[in-house]
Coordinates of C-alpha atoms and ligand atoms in Angstrom, one line a residue:
M91 CA 86.9 94.8 181.0
K92 CA 83.8 96.4 179.8
T93 CA 80.9 97.4 182.1
S94 CA 78.6 95.1 180.2
F95 CA 80.6 92.2 181.5
V96 CA 81.6 93.4 185.0
L97 CA 78.2 94.7 186.1
P98 CA 76.5 91.3 185.8
L99 CA 79.4 89.8 187.7
V100 CA 79.0 92.3 190.5
V101 CA 75.2 91.4 190.7
L102 CA 75.9 87.7 190.6
S103 CA 78.5 87.8 193.4
L104 CA 76.1 89.8 195.5
L105 CA 73.4 87.2 194.9
G106 CA 76.0 84.6 195.9
I107 CA 76.7 86.5 199.1
L108 CA 73.0 86.6 200.0
D109 CA 72.5 82.9 199.3
A110 CA 75.7 81.7 201.2
G111 CA 75.1 84.3 203.9
Y112 CA 71.5 83.1 204.5
L113 CA 72.8 79.5 204.7
T114 CA 75.6 80.5 207.1
Y115 CA 73.2 82.4 209.4
N116 CA 70.8 79.4 209.6
K117 CA 73.6 77.0 210.1
I118 CA 75.1 79.0 213.0
N119 CA 71.6 79.2 214.6
N120 CA 70.9 75.5 213.9
I121 CA 67.9 76.3 211.7
I122 CA 67.0 74.3 208.7
P123 CA 65.8 76.8 206.1
P124 CA 62.4 76.3 204.4
C125 CA 62.6 74.0 201.4
S126 CA 60.2 73.3 198.5
S127 CA 58.8 69.9 198.1
G128 CA 60.9 67.5 196.1
F129 CA 64.1 68.9 197.6
A130 CA 66.0 67.4 200.5
C131 CA 67.6 70.5 202.1
E132 CA 67.7 69.1 205.6
T133 CA 69.4 65.9 204.5
V134 CA 72.0 67.8 202.5
L135 CA 72.7 70.5 205.0
S136 CA 73.0 68.2 208.0
S137 CA 75.2 65.7 206.0
P138 CA 78.9 65.3 206.8
W139 CA 79.7 67.0 203.5
A140 CA 78.1 70.3 204.7
N141 CA 81.1 71.1 206.9
V142 CA 84.9 71.1 206.5
G143 CA 85.9 70.2 210.1
P144 CA 84.0 72.6 212.3
I145 CA 83.4 75.2 209.6
P146 CA 80.2 75.1 207.6
L147 CA 80.8 74.9 203.8
S148 CA 78.6 77.9 203.3
V149 CA 81.2 80.0 205.1
F150 CA 83.7 79.2 202.3
G151 CA 81.0 80.1 199.8
L152 CA 80.5 83.4 201.6
V153 CA 84.2 84.2 201.5
Y154 CA 84.4 83.2 197.8
Y155 CA 81.5 85.4 196.8
A156 CA 82.7 88.3 199.0
F157 CA 86.1 88.1 197.3
L158 CA 84.5 88.1 193.9
F159 CA 82.2 91.0 194.9
I160 CA 85.2 93.1 196.0
L161 CA 87.3 92.2 192.9
T162 CA 84.4 92.9 190.4
S163 CA 83.5 96.1 192.2
L164 CA 87.1 97.3 192.0
T165 CA 87.2 96.3 188.3
L166 CA 84.0 98.2 187.7
M167 CA 85.7 101.2 189.3
E168 CA 88.7 100.6 187.0
I169 CA 91.0 100.1 190.0
K170 CA 93.8 97.8 188.7
I171 CA 95.1 95.0 190.8
K172 CA 98.3 93.0 190.1
V173 CA 99.3 89.7 191.7
G174 CA 102.6 88.7 190.0
K175 CA 101.8 88.9 186.3
L176 CA 98.1 88.4 186.9
K177 CA 95.7 91.3 186.4
N178 CA 92.0 91.8 187.5
E179 CA 90.6 89.8 184.5
D180 CA 93.2 86.9 185.0
I181 CA 92.4 86.6 188.7
L182 CA 88.7 86.6 187.9
L183 CA 89.0 83.9 185.3
L184 CA 91.1 81.7 187.6
T185 CA 88.8 82.1 190.7
S186 CA 85.6 81.7 188.7
T187 CA 87.1 78.5 187.1
F188 CA 87.9 77.2 190.6
G189 CA 84.4 78.1 191.8
G190 CA 82.8 76.4 188.8
L191 CA 84.8 73.2 189.4
F192 CA 84.0 73.3 193.1
S193 CA 80.3 73.6 192.3
L194 CA 80.5 70.6 190.0
Y195 CA 82.0 68.7 192.9
L196 CA 79.1 69.7 195.2
I197 CA 76.6 68.7 192.6
F198 CA 78.3 65.3 192.3
I199 CA 78.1 64.9 196.1
M200 CA 74.4 65.8 196.2
G201 CA 73.4 63.8 193.1
V202 CA 75.6 60.7 193.6
L203 CA 76.5 60.3 197.2
I204 CA 73.6 61.9 199.1
K205 CA 71.0 61.4 196.3
G206 CA 69.1 64.5 197.4
W207 CA 69.1 68.1 196.4
C208 CA 69.4 71.3 198.4
L209 CA 67.6 74.2 196.7
Y210 CA 70.0 76.9 198.1
C211 CA 73.1 74.8 197.1
L212 CA 71.7 74.5 193.6
V213 CA 71.1 78.2 193.4
S214 CA 74.7 78.7 194.4
A215 CA 75.9 76.3 191.8
L216 CA 73.8 78.1 189.2
I217 CA 75.4 81.5 190.2
C218 CA 78.9 79.9 190.0
A219 CA 78.0 78.6 186.5
F220 CA 76.9 82.0 185.3
I221 CA 80.0 83.7 186.7
F222 CA 82.2 81.1 185.1
T223 CA 80.4 81.3 181.7
L224 CA 80.6 85.1 181.6
N225 CA 84.3 85.0 182.4
A226 CA 85.0 82.2 179.9
F227 CA 82.9 84.0 177.2
H228 CA 85.0 87.2 177.8
Y229 CA 88.2 85.1 177.6
F230 CA 87.3 83.4 174.4
F231 CA 85.6 86.1 172.4
V232 CA 86.9 89.4 173.8
R233 CA 90.5 89.0 174.9
R234 CA 91.5 85.7 173.3
K235 CA 94.7 87.1 171.7
K236 CA 95.8 88.7 175.0
S237 CA 94.9 85.8 177.1
F238 CA 97.1 83.5 174.9
I239 CA 100.0 84.8 177.0
L240 CA 98.3 84.0 180.3
K241 CA 97.3 80.5 179.1
N242 CA 100.8 79.9 177.8
R243 CA 102.4 81.0 181.1
I244 CA 100.1 78.8 183.1
I245 CA 101.0 75.8 180.9
A246 CA 104.7 76.7 181.1
S247 CA 104.5 76.7 185.0
G248 CA 102.6 73.4 185.0
Y249 CA 105.2 72.0 182.6
Q250 CA 108.1 72.9 184.9
I251 CA 106.5 70.8 187.6
L252 CA 105.8 67.9 185.3
K253 CA 109.4 68.2 184.0
S254 CA 110.9 67.9 187.4
M255 CA 109.0 64.6 187.7
M256 CA 109.8 63.4 184.2
F257 CA 113.5 64.1 184.7
L258 CA 113.5 61.5 187.5
F259 CA 113.1 58.8 184.9
D260 CA 115.3 57.6 182.0
A261 CA 115.1 60.0 179.1
E262 CA 114.3 57.4 176.5
F263 CA 111.6 55.9 178.6
V264 CA 110.0 59.4 179.0
H265 CA 110.3 60.1 175.3
N266 CA 108.6 56.8 174.4
R267 CA 105.7 57.6 176.9
M268 CA 105.4 61.1 175.4
T269 CA 105.3 59.6 171.8
K270 CA 102.6 57.2 172.9
T271 CA 100.5 60.0 174.5
G272 CA 101.0 62.1 171.4
K273 CA 99.8 59.3 169.2
I274 CA 96.7 58.8 171.2
L275 CA 95.9 62.6 171.2
G276 CA 96.5 62.7 167.4
N277 CA 94.0 59.8 166.8
H278 CA 90.9 61.5 168.3
N279 CA 89.3 64.6 166.8
F280 CA 88.2 66.0 170.2
L281 CA 91.7 65.5 171.7
R282 CA 93.3 67.2 168.7
K283 CA 91.0 70.2 169.1
F284 CA 91.7 70.4 172.8
T285 CA 95.5 70.3 172.1
R286 CA 95.0 73.1 169.6
F287 CA 93.1 75.1 172.1
L288 CA 95.9 74.7 174.7
F289 CA 98.9 75.3 172.5
D290 CA 98.4 76.6 169.0
Y291 CA 98.9 80.2 167.9
K292 CA 97.8 81.3 164.5
D293 CA 98.6 84.5 162.8
K294 CA 98.4 85.4 159.1
R295 CA 101.6 87.3 159.4
L296 CA 103.5 84.1 160.1
V297 CA 102.5 82.3 156.9
K298 CA 105.3 81.8 154.5
K299 CA 105.5 80.3 151.0
I300 CA 108.8 78.6 150.5
D301 CA 109.9 76.3 147.7
G302 CA 106.3 75.8 146.6
M303 CA 105.2 74.8 150.1
V304 CA 103.0 76.8 152.5
F305 CA 104.2 77.0 156.1
K306 CA 101.6 78.4 158.6
N307 CA 104.6 79.5 160.7
P308 CA 108.4 79.0 160.5
I309 CA 108.9 76.8 163.5
G310 CA 109.3 73.1 162.8
L311 CA 110.2 70.0 164.7
A312 CA 113.7 68.8 163.9
A313 CA 114.7 65.3 162.9
G314 CA 115.2 62.8 165.7
F315 CA 112.1 63.4 167.9
D316 CA 109.4 61.7 165.7
Y317 CA 111.8 59.2 164.2
N318 CA 109.1 56.5 163.5
A319 CA 106.5 59.0 162.2
D320 CA 104.0 58.7 165.0
L321 CA 103.2 62.3 165.6
T322 CA 102.2 63.8 162.3
Q323 CA 98.5 64.2 163.4
I324 CA 99.2 65.9 166.7
L325 CA 102.2 68.2 166.2
P326 CA 100.3 70.7 163.9
E327 CA 97.9 71.2 166.9
V328 CA 100.9 71.8 169.2
G329 CA 101.6 74.8 167.0
F330 CA 104.4 73.7 164.8
G331 CA 104.5 75.0 161.2
F332 CA 106.1 71.8 159.8
Q333 CA 108.0 68.7 161.0
M334 CA 110.7 66.3 160.1
I335 CA 110.1 62.6 160.4
G336 CA 113.1 60.3 160.8
S337 CA 116.0 60.3 160.2
I338 CA 114.8 57.2 158.3
T339 CA 117.1 54.6 156.9
Y340 CA 116.5 52.0 154.2
L341 CA 117.0 49.2 156.6
P342 CA 115.6 49.2 160.2
Y343 CA 118.0 49.7 163.1
E344 CA 117.3 48.9 166.7
G345 CA 119.5 51.7 168.0
N346 CA 122.9 51.8 169.7
T347 CA 123.3 50.1 173.1
K348 CA 121.5 51.7 176.0
P349 CA 121.7 54.2 177.5
R350 CA 121.5 56.2 174.3
L351 CA 119.7 59.3 175.4
G352 CA 120.7 61.4 178.4
R353 CA 120.3 64.9 179.9
F354 CA 122.7 67.6 180.9
P355 CA 120.3 70.0 182.5
K356 CA 122.9 72.5 183.6
S357 CA 124.2 72.8 180.0
K358 CA 120.6 72.8 178.7
A359 CA 121.5 69.9 176.5
L360 CA 120.6 66.3 175.6
L361 CA 123.2 63.6 175.1
V362 CA 122.2 61.7 172.0
N363 CA 123.6 58.3 170.9
K364 CA 120.7 56.7 169.3
G365 CA 122.5 55.9 166.1
L366 CA 119.5 56.4 163.8
K367 CA 117.1 54.0 165.6
N368 CA 114.1 53.6 163.3
I369 CA 111.8 50.9 161.9
G370 CA 113.1 51.4 158.3
A371 CA 111.8 53.3 155.2
Q372 CA 109.2 50.7 154.1
A373 CA 107.6 50.3 157.5
I374 CA 107.3 54.0 157.8
I375 CA 105.8 54.4 154.4
D376 CA 103.2 51.7 155.3
K377 CA 102.4 53.7 158.4
L378 CA 102.0 57.0 156.6
T379 CA 100.2 55.9 153.5
G380 CA 96.6 57.2 153.5
L381 CA 97.3 59.9 156.0
T382 CA 96.8 63.6 155.2
F383 CA 99.0 66.2 156.8
A384 CA 97.9 69.6 158.1
Y385 CA 101.4 71.1 157.3
P386 CA 104.5 70.3 155.3
V387 CA 106.0 67.0 156.4
G388 CA 109.7 66.5 155.6
V389 CA 111.3 63.1 155.4
S390 CA 114.8 63.1 156.8
I391 CA 116.9 60.4 155.1
A392 CA 120.2 59.0 156.2
A393 CA 122.4 56.0 155.3
T394 CA 121.5 52.8 157.2
N395 CA 123.6 52.5 160.4
K396 CA 125.7 49.5 159.4
V397 CA 129.2 48.7 158.1
F398 CA 129.1 49.1 154.3
E399 CA 131.5 47.2 152.0
S400 CA 131.9 50.1 149.7
T401 CA 130.8 53.7 149.2
K402 CA 128.8 52.5 146.2
E403 CA 126.8 50.2 148.4
Q404 CA 126.2 53.1 150.9
L405 CA 125.1 55.4 148.1
L406 CA 122.7 52.7 146.8
D407 CA 121.3 52.3 150.3
I408 CA 120.5 56.1 150.5
A409 CA 119.1 56.1 146.9
N410 CA 116.9 53.2 147.8
S411 CA 115.2 55.1 150.6
F412 CA 114.5 58.0 148.3
R413 CA 113.2 55.7 145.6
L414 CA 110.8 54.0 148.1
F415 CA 109.3 57.4 149.1
E416 CA 109.1 58.6 145.5
Q417 CA 107.2 55.5 144.5
S418 CA 104.9 55.6 147.5
Q419 CA 101.6 57.4 148.0
V420 CA 102.8 59.2 151.1
K421 CA 101.9 62.9 151.0
H422 CA 105.2 64.2 152.3
A423 CA 106.3 67.6 151.1
F424 CA 110.1 67.6 151.0
Y425 CA 113.2 65.7 151.9
E426 CA 116.1 66.4 154.2
M427 CA 119.3 64.6 153.4
N428 CA 121.1 64.0 156.7
I429 CA 124.8 63.7 156.0
S430 CA 125.7 64.7 159.6
C431 CA 124.6 61.9 162.0
P432 CA 127.6 61.5 164.3
N433 CA 126.5 58.4 166.1
T434 CA 126.9 55.8 163.4
F435 CA 129.3 53.0 162.4
G436 CA 130.6 54.8 159.3
G437 CA 130.8 58.2 160.8
E438 CA 129.9 61.0 158.4
P439 CA 131.2 59.9 155.1
F440 CA 129.7 62.7 153.0
T441 CA 130.9 65.7 154.8
N442 CA 133.8 66.5 152.6
P443 CA 133.3 68.2 149.3
K444 CA 134.5 65.4 147.0
R445 CA 132.3 62.8 148.6
L446 CA 129.3 65.1 149.0
K447 CA 129.5 65.6 145.2
M448 CA 129.3 61.9 144.7
L449 CA 126.2 61.7 146.8
L450 CA 124.5 64.6 145.1
D451 CA 125.4 63.1 141.7
V452 CA 123.5 60.0 142.7
L453 CA 120.5 61.9 144.0
S454 CA 120.3 64.1 140.9
K455 CA 119.9 61.0 138.8
L456 CA 116.7 60.1 140.8
K457 CA 114.9 63.2 139.4
L458 CA 113.2 63.7 142.8
S459 CA 109.8 65.3 142.7
K460 CA 110.2 67.2 145.9
P461 CA 112.7 69.7 147.2
V462 CA 115.8 68.4 149.1
Y463 CA 117.4 70.2 152.1
L464 CA 120.8 69.2 153.2
K465 CA 121.4 68.8 156.9
L466 CA 125.0 69.8 157.8
P467 CA 127.2 69.1 160.7
I468 CA 128.2 72.1 162.9
D469 CA 131.6 71.1 164.1
Q470 CA 133.5 71.9 160.9
S471 CA 135.1 75.3 160.5
V472 CA 133.4 78.1 158.7
K473 CA 135.7 77.6 155.7
E474 CA 135.0 73.8 155.6
T475 CA 131.3 74.4 155.9
M476 CA 131.2 77.0 153.1
A477 CA 133.2 74.7 150.9
L478 CA 130.6 72.0 151.5
I479 CA 127.7 74.2 150.7
K480 CA 129.4 75.5 147.6
V481 CA 129.3 71.9 146.2
A482 CA 125.5 72.0 146.4
V483 CA 125.1 75.2 144.4
P484 CA 124.9 73.7 140.9
Y485 CA 122.4 71.0 142.0
D486 CA 119.0 72.6 141.5
F487 CA 117.1 70.0 143.4
V488 CA 119.0 71.0 146.6
K489 CA 116.7 73.9 147.6
G490 CA 117.9 74.4 151.1
I491 CA 120.6 73.9 153.8
N492 CA 119.9 73.0 157.4
I493 CA 122.5 74.3 159.9
G494 CA 122.7 72.0 161.6
N495 CA 123.2 68.8 163.6
L496 CA 124.6 67.9 167.1
A497 CA 127.7 69.3 168.8
K498 CA 130.6 66.9 168.9
D499 CA 133.5 69.0 170.2
R500 CA 134.2 67.7 173.7
N501 CA 135.8 71.1 174.5
N502 CA 132.6 73.0 173.7
K503 CA 132.7 76.1 175.9
Y504 CA 128.9 76.3 176.3
V505 CA 128.9 73.0 178.2
T506 CA 129.5 73.4 181.9
E507 CA 132.9 72.2 183.2
E508 CA 131.2 69.5 185.2
D509 CA 129.2 68.2 182.2
R510 CA 132.3 68.4 180.0
K511 CA 134.1 66.0 182.3
L512 CA 131.2 63.6 182.3
W513 CA 130.8 63.9 178.5
K514 CA 134.4 63.0 177.9
S515 CA 133.7 59.6 179.5
M516 CA 130.4 59.0 177.6
K517 CA 129.3 58.2 174.1
G518 CA 127.1 60.6 172.2
N519 CA 126.8 64.2 171.1
L520 CA 125.0 67.2 172.4
S521 CA 121.9 69.0 171.3
G522 CA 120.5 72.2 172.8
K523 CA 122.4 75.3 174.0
P524 CA 125.9 73.9 173.2
T525 CA 124.8 74.0 169.5
Y526 CA 123.4 77.5 169.5
R527 CA 126.4 79.8 168.9
K528 CA 128.2 77.7 166.4
S529 CA 125.1 77.0 164.3
N530 CA 124.4 80.8 164.4
L531 CA 127.9 81.6 163.2
L532 CA 127.7 79.1 160.3
L533 CA 124.2 80.4 159.4
K534 CA 125.4 84.0 159.3
E535 CA 128.3 83.1 157.0
A536 CA 126.1 81.0 154.7
K537 CA 123.7 83.9 154.3
V538 CA 126.5 86.3 153.5
M539 CA 128.1 83.9 151.0
F540 CA 125.1 82.3 149.3
N541 CA 122.5 85.0 149.8
D542 CA 119.2 83.7 148.5
R543 CA 120.5 80.6 146.6
F544 CA 119.3 78.3 149.4
T545 CA 116.4 78.3 151.8
L546 CA 118.2 78.4 155.1
I547 CA 116.9 76.3 158.0
A548 CA 118.3 77.1 161.4
T549 CA 118.5 74.4 163.9
G550 CA 120.2 74.3 167.3
G551 CA 119.6 75.6 170.8
V552 CA 116.3 77.5 170.2
F553 CA 114.7 77.8 173.6
T554 CA 113.0 81.3 173.6
P555 CA 111.4 83.7 171.1
E556 CA 114.6 85.8 171.3
D557 CA 116.7 82.8 170.1
A558 CA 114.4 82.3 167.1
K559 CA 114.5 86.1 166.4
E560 CA 118.3 86.0 166.4
K561 CA 118.4 83.1 163.9
I562 CA 115.9 84.9 161.7
A563 CA 117.9 88.1 161.9
L564 CA 120.9 86.1 160.7
G565 CA 119.1 84.9 157.6
A566 CA 117.0 81.9 158.6
D567 CA 113.9 81.2 156.6
L568 CA 112.8 78.3 158.8
I569 CA 113.7 77.1 162.2
E570 CA 113.8 73.6 163.7
M571 CA 114.0 72.6 167.3
I572 CA 113.7 69.7 169.8
T573 CA 115.7 70.4 173.0
G574 CA 114.1 73.8 173.7
M575 CA 110.7 72.1 173.6
I576 CA 111.9 69.4 176.1
Y577 CA 113.3 71.9 178.6
E578 CA 110.7 74.7 178.2
G579 CA 107.6 72.7 177.3
P580 CA 105.6 72.3 174.1
Q581 CA 103.9 75.7 174.7
V582 CA 107.1 77.4 173.8
V583 CA 106.3 76.8 170.1
G584 CA 103.2 79.0 170.4
M585 CA 105.0 81.6 172.5
I586 CA 107.8 81.9 169.9
N587 CA 105.2 82.3 167.1
H588 CA 103.2 84.8 169.2
E589 CA 106.4 86.9 169.7
L590 CA 107.4 86.6 166.0
A591 CA 104.0 87.7 164.9
T592 CA 103.6 90.6 167.3
S593 CA 107.2 91.9 166.8
K594 CA 106.3 92.1 163.0
R595 CA 103.6 94.5 163.9
K596 CA 105.9 96.8 165.8
Ligands
FMN96 C1 117.1 62.7 170.6 C2 117.6 63.3 169.4 C3 117.7 62.6 168.2 C4 118.2 63.2 167.1 N1 118.2 62.4 165.9 C5 118.5 63.0 164.7 C6 118.3 62.4 163.5 O1 117.9 61.2 163.5 N2 118.6 63.0 162.4 C7 119.1 64.3 162.4 O2 119.3 64.9 161.3 N3 119.2 65.0 163.5 C8 118.9 64.4 164.7 N4 119.1 65.1 165.9 C9 119.6 66.5 165.9 C10 118.4 67.5 165.8 O3 117.7 67.3 164.7 C11 119.0 68.9 165.9 O4 119.8 69.1 164.8 C12 119.8 69.1 167.2 O5 119.2 68.5 168.3 C13 119.9 70.6 167.5 O6 118.6 71.2 167.7 P1 118.0 71.4 169.2 O7 119.0 72.1 170.0 O8 116.8 72.3 169.0 O9 117.7 70.1 169.8 C14 118.6 64.5 167.0 C15 118.5 65.3 168.2 C16 118.0 64.7 169.4 C17 117.9 65.5 170.6

């Protein structure tokens, strides 16, 4: 911290010591200090709020300023202090924020409850305000990049406390509350900006142009979280570089029977059996028409979750969703064709080469105006998956492959034994860590076999910057995630981006 910042802080804390010391001296000797006319020092200083139990409030002020004085003096002398991961500047920022907030509380008491002002208390509040402003200024304009990590860590710790409370409630209930909150945040300019301040991390080195779209960073929200397209206005501020909405189906579906969303915390997984719950393509189009998006929004499309009389009927259902979006005014940027939803009546009818070809033939006739990415299952073997991708090679409109969807294999060795036993008696499939290794293996093989023919989107088990880096090293152009955000907190998106950008510099 530069002397030009620290020196005023030393002087201000010294002034604080004088002010609080003077008040403490008078209080101990039962003297009411002289007060200018218009002020009500006596009323305030002899009010019940002037003490905490037997201790005068000014003693706390004295301790606070003394602490700041010592800390700023040490900082001035370039003596480094560390409390956990917090350094001199971090401790200063935290204590001065606390002091600023406490002064606001005292002003509230004087102005609203006592309805009289004490000159010395106002001087103290002013000193606190200056100390806070200087620290905040330093934070925003001098060390913003560095302090991103501090801010991110503080939010991460707060999120873990919040998570332990949220995990006491039903997973779908919590998800619905979160979506409602996100929708409210997205509808107000100020709240959007505040969310951006808390979470977003921007860096030119992260910007990518892919298939004609500009991604401010490669981390996107995977399909299934914003299935009714409520969060397009807030998620860019959380730090995502793109998002999927859906999966959307032509006809609405109220979801499989409850419970259809669960948690396996020990396996860092979610149990998903929603069965493509969504309000249907037309209702979603109505919702999105007229909105602009700060980043590429992809529409994930799947077949309606119902029993079809024939494959032809099922293909028509899928084509109808695409047609509706093509004819709409929605400003989406691309499509994801979800052929791998495991929780539906018909299973996964297009995950063998012959039937995938049938689907792609139908889609190619639609002459789609936007790129299509294909979302694959991850439970097929490497050979089967490569054979499936090979089918897509001649279809120019298929620009990318997303690897991939949920884990179905009940013997998945990345699920703890206890959870595996539970899982065997439950409906649904797993997201999160149980998907990580297998999706990485398929990604790696796809990169080797198809090189740059497809944009490769890596989905599955990204919880940390290292996870994202590994997927990128294996060939991923873009990354999608859900479960990591739920277990680690939304700030993890910014942290991943921060690490990706800074490791590029190294
Ligand atoms: C609650 C939930 C709902 C999901 N719904 C869909 C969906 O509708 N369409 C889809 O393609 N994938 C869906 N998925 C799968 C995710 O998009 C993703 O492929 C999978 O969760 C692995 O990523 P993760 O480990 O980062 O969560 C869903 C996942 C979750 C957790």
